[in-house]
PDB file of C-alpha atoms in Angstrom:
ATOM      1  CA  MET A   1       0.022  -0.114   0.166  1.00 62.00           C
ATOM      2  CA  ALA A   2       1.181   3.357  -1.141  1.00 66.00           C
ATOM      3  CA  THR A   3       2.200   5.550   1.931  1.00 82.00           C
ATOM      4  CA  SER A   4       1.160   9.163   0.746  1.00 93.00           C
ATOM      5  CA  CYS A   5      -2.188   9.788  -0.792  1.00 96.00           C
ATOM      6  CA  ASP A   6      -3.567  13.156  -1.942  1.00 98.00           C
ATOM      7  CA  VAL A   7      -6.833  12.731   0.152  1.00 98.00           C
ATOM      8  CA  CYS A   8      -7.920  10.375   3.154  1.00 97.00           C
ATOM      9  CA  VAL A   9     -11.282   9.974   3.980  1.00 97.00           C
ATOM     10  CA  LEU A  10     -12.482   8.983   7.177  1.00 97.00           C
ATOM     11  CA  GLY A  11     -14.801   6.777   7.429  1.00 94.00           C
ATOM     12  CA  ALA A  12     -16.237   3.584   5.092  1.00 93.00           C
ATOM     13  CA  GLY A  13     -19.889   4.185   5.234  1.00 87.00           C
ATOM     14  CA  HIS A  14     -21.587   4.833   2.055  1.00 83.00           C
ATOM     15  CA  ASN A  15     -21.152   8.765   2.018  1.00 88.00           C
ATOM     16  CA  GLY A  16     -17.453   8.012   2.641  1.00 93.00           C
ATOM     17  CA  LEU A  17     -17.253   5.427  -0.021  1.00 91.00           C
ATOM     18  CA  THR A  18     -18.904   7.246  -2.259  1.00 92.00           C
ATOM     19  CA  ALA A  19     -16.767  10.064  -2.010  1.00 95.00           C
ATOM     20  CA  ALA A  20     -13.734   8.008  -2.153  1.00 97.00           C
ATOM     21  CA  VAL A  21     -14.986   6.592  -5.733  1.00 95.00           C
ATOM     22  CA  PHE A  22     -15.373  10.036  -7.024  1.00 96.00           C
ATOM     23  CA  LEU A  23     -12.283  11.077  -6.036  1.00 98.00           C
ATOM     24  CA  ALA A  24     -10.339   8.268  -7.554  1.00 97.00           C
ATOM     25  CA  ARG A  25     -12.074   8.966 -10.622  1.00 96.00           C
ATOM     26  CA  ALA A  26     -10.772  12.236 -10.824  1.00 98.00           C
ATOM     27  CA  GLY A  27      -7.347  10.979 -10.648  1.00 98.00           C
ATOM     28  CA  LEU A  28      -6.400  11.320  -7.393  1.00 98.00           C
ATOM     29  CA  ARG A  29      -4.970   9.115  -4.909  1.00 97.00           C
ATOM     30  CA  VAL A  30      -7.107   8.152  -1.659  1.00 98.00           C
ATOM     31  CA  HIS A  31      -6.997   6.086   1.573  1.00 97.00           C
ATOM     32  CA  VAL A  32      -9.577   5.270   3.144  1.00 96.00           C
ATOM     33  CA  LEU A  33      -9.561   4.424   6.903  1.00 96.00           C
ATOM     34  CA  GLU A  34     -12.181   2.926   8.874  1.00 94.00           C
ATOM     35  CA  ARG A  35     -12.325   1.763  12.707  1.00 91.00           C
ATOM     36  CA  SER A  36     -14.901  -1.053  12.515  1.00 86.00           C
ATOM     37  CA  SER A  37     -14.178  -4.203  11.170  1.00 85.00           C
ATOM     38  CA  VAL A  38     -17.077  -4.238   9.006  1.00 81.00           C
ATOM     39  CA  LEU A  39     -17.228  -1.424   6.152  1.00 83.00           C
ATOM     40  CA  GLY A  40     -20.667  -0.344   5.159  1.00 79.00           C
ATOM     41  CA  GLY A  41     -21.675   2.607   8.245  1.00 79.00           C
ATOM     42  CA  ALA A  42     -25.481   3.374   8.755  1.00 75.00           C
ATOM     43  CA  ALA A  43     -25.573   0.868   5.567  1.00 73.00           C
ATOM     44  CA  ARG A  44     -25.057  -2.451   7.418  1.00 76.00           C
ATOM     45  CA  THR A  45     -26.654  -5.224   9.302  1.00 78.00           C
ATOM     46  CA  GLU A  46     -26.001  -5.683  12.678  1.00 78.00           C
ATOM     47  CA  ARG A  47     -26.544  -8.889  15.024  1.00 81.00           C
ATOM     48  CA  PRO A  48     -26.648  -7.836  18.604  1.00 79.00           C
ATOM     49  CA  PHE A  49     -29.258  -9.655  20.163  1.00 81.00           C
ATOM     50  CA  ALA A  50     -27.566 -13.108  21.504  1.00 81.00           C
ATOM     51  CA  LYS A  51     -30.383 -14.884  21.821  1.00 81.00           C
ATOM     52  CA  ALA A  52     -31.604 -14.619  18.499  1.00 78.00           C
ATOM     53  CA  PRO A  53     -28.468 -14.180  16.144  1.00 79.00           C
ATOM     54  CA  GLU A  54     -30.597 -14.962  13.037  1.00 76.00           C
ATOM     55  CA  LEU A  55     -32.578 -11.513  13.837  1.00 76.00           C
ATOM     56  CA  GLY A  56     -30.585  -8.614  11.940  1.00 75.00           C
ATOM     57  CA  HIS A  57     -30.782  -4.839  12.624  1.00 73.00           C
ATOM     58  CA  SER A  58     -30.074  -2.443  10.112  1.00 71.00           C
ATOM     59  CA  THR A  59     -28.045   0.240  11.407  1.00 70.00           C
ATOM     60  CA  GLY A  60     -29.409   2.772   9.278  1.00 68.00           C
ATOM     61  CA  ALA A  61     -29.211   0.669   5.925  1.00 59.00           C
ATOM     62  CA  TYR A  62     -32.981   2.572   4.964  1.00 57.00           C
ATOM     63  CA  LEU A  63     -31.077   5.539   4.462  1.00 60.00           C
ATOM     64  CA  LEU A  64     -30.037   4.422   1.369  1.00 59.00           C
ATOM     65  CA  GLY A  65     -33.197   4.208  -0.199  1.00 62.00           C
ATOM     66  CA  VAL A  66     -33.225   7.457  -0.310  1.00 69.00           C
ATOM     67  CA  MET A  67     -30.264   8.059  -1.972  1.00 74.00           C
ATOM     68  CA  PRO A  68     -30.289   9.499  -5.733  1.00 81.00           C
ATOM     69  CA  PRO A  69     -30.693   7.265  -8.515  1.00 80.00           C
ATOM     70  CA  GLU A  70     -28.631   9.910 -10.274  1.00 88.00           C
ATOM     71  CA  LEU A  71     -25.830   9.181  -7.959  1.00 86.00           C
ATOM     72  CA  ILE A  72     -26.449   5.540  -8.111  1.00 82.00           C
ATOM     73  CA  ASP A  73     -26.453   5.654 -12.222  1.00 87.00           C
ATOM     74  CA  ARG A  74     -23.357   7.931 -11.377  1.00 91.00           C
ATOM     75  CA  LEU A  75     -21.265   5.177  -9.670  1.00 89.00           C
ATOM     76  CA  ALA A  76     -21.980   3.180 -12.221  1.00 89.00           C
ATOM     77  CA  LEU A  77     -22.234   0.158  -9.417  1.00 79.00           C
ATOM     78  CA  PRO A  78     -24.629  -2.994 -10.141  1.00 82.00           C
ATOM     79  CA  LEU A  79     -26.683  -1.761  -7.462  1.00 73.00           C
ATOM     80  CA  GLU A  80     -29.644  -3.502  -6.531  1.00 75.00           C
ATOM     81  CA  LEU A  81     -32.058  -2.021  -3.650  1.00 71.00           C
ATOM     82  CA  VAL A  82     -34.534  -4.428  -2.356  1.00 73.00           C
ATOM     83  CA  ARG A  83     -36.645  -3.874   0.115  1.00 73.00           C
ATOM     84  CA  ARG A  84     -36.758  -6.185   3.335  1.00 76.00           C
ATOM     85  CA  ASP A  85     -40.070  -7.731   4.583  1.00 84.00           C
ATOM     86  CA  PRO A  86     -40.701  -7.187   6.912  1.00 86.00           C
ATOM     87  CA  HIS A  87     -38.547  -4.380   7.349  1.00 80.00           C
ATOM     88  CA  TYR A  88     -39.316  -2.765  11.042  1.00 81.00           C
ATOM     89  CA  PHE A  89     -38.765  -4.545  14.516  1.00 82.00           C
ATOM     90  CA  LEU A  90     -39.492  -3.368  18.148  1.00 83.00           C
ATOM     91  CA  PRO A  91     -38.472  -5.491  20.903  1.00 83.00           C
ATOM     92  CA  THR A  92     -39.837  -4.112  24.135  1.00 81.00           C
ATOM     93  CA  LEU A  93     -38.396  -5.130  27.971  1.00 79.00           C
ATOM     94  CA  ASP A  94     -41.468  -6.969  28.521  1.00 83.00           C
ATOM     95  CA  ARG A  95     -40.136 -10.001  25.746  1.00 84.00           C
ATOM     96  CA  ARG A  96     -42.809  -8.278  23.904  1.00 87.00           C
ATOM     97  CA  SER A  97     -42.108  -6.875  20.555  1.00 88.00           C
ATOM     98  CA  LEU A  98     -43.480  -5.929  17.020  1.00 88.00           C
ATOM     99  CA  LEU A  99     -42.692  -6.949  13.412  1.00 88.00           C
ATOM    100  CA  LEU A 100     -44.078  -4.745  11.228  1.00 89.00           C
ATOM    101  CA  GLY A 101     -43.817  -5.164   6.965  1.00 89.00           C
ATOM    102  CA  ALA A 102     -45.316  -4.906   3.996  1.00 90.00           C
ATOM    103  CA  ASP A 103     -49.379  -6.819   4.891  1.00 91.00           C
ATOM    104  CA  ALA A 104     -51.092  -4.741   6.472  1.00 92.00           C
ATOM    105  CA  GLN A 105     -53.455  -7.399   8.142  1.00 93.00           C
ATOM    106  CA  LYS A 106     -50.763  -8.917   9.707  1.00 89.00           C
ATOM    107  CA  ASN A 107     -49.665  -5.230  11.487  1.00 88.00           C
ATOM    108  CA  ASP A 108     -53.253  -4.762  12.628  1.00 90.00           C
ATOM    109  CA  ALA A 109     -53.119  -7.782  14.116  1.00 89.00           C
ATOM    110  CA  GLN A 110     -50.214  -6.920  16.163  1.00 82.00           C
TER     111      GLN A 110
END
């Protein structure tokens, strides 16, 4: 790895990675630094519930859905946005929970 660069981007979330792509395409030498062992920032899934490891929690990936289509086009990456369903889980301290998705009848039944 090169020891010098023109630009150092702090954070490998979708904003940092997007900035790094455009800077590199402009001919700059770019380093991206991330403190976490996982890339993606708010656009990743974590599994914080030890008793339910299959239950992934979005740390903010819903924000990717509001990314302007023009930006996705300019990145020229094979990116497909897929909506999770159910897409919302809310655990409570009394061991109840809400699991919401596109099916209004299932949502109302809870």
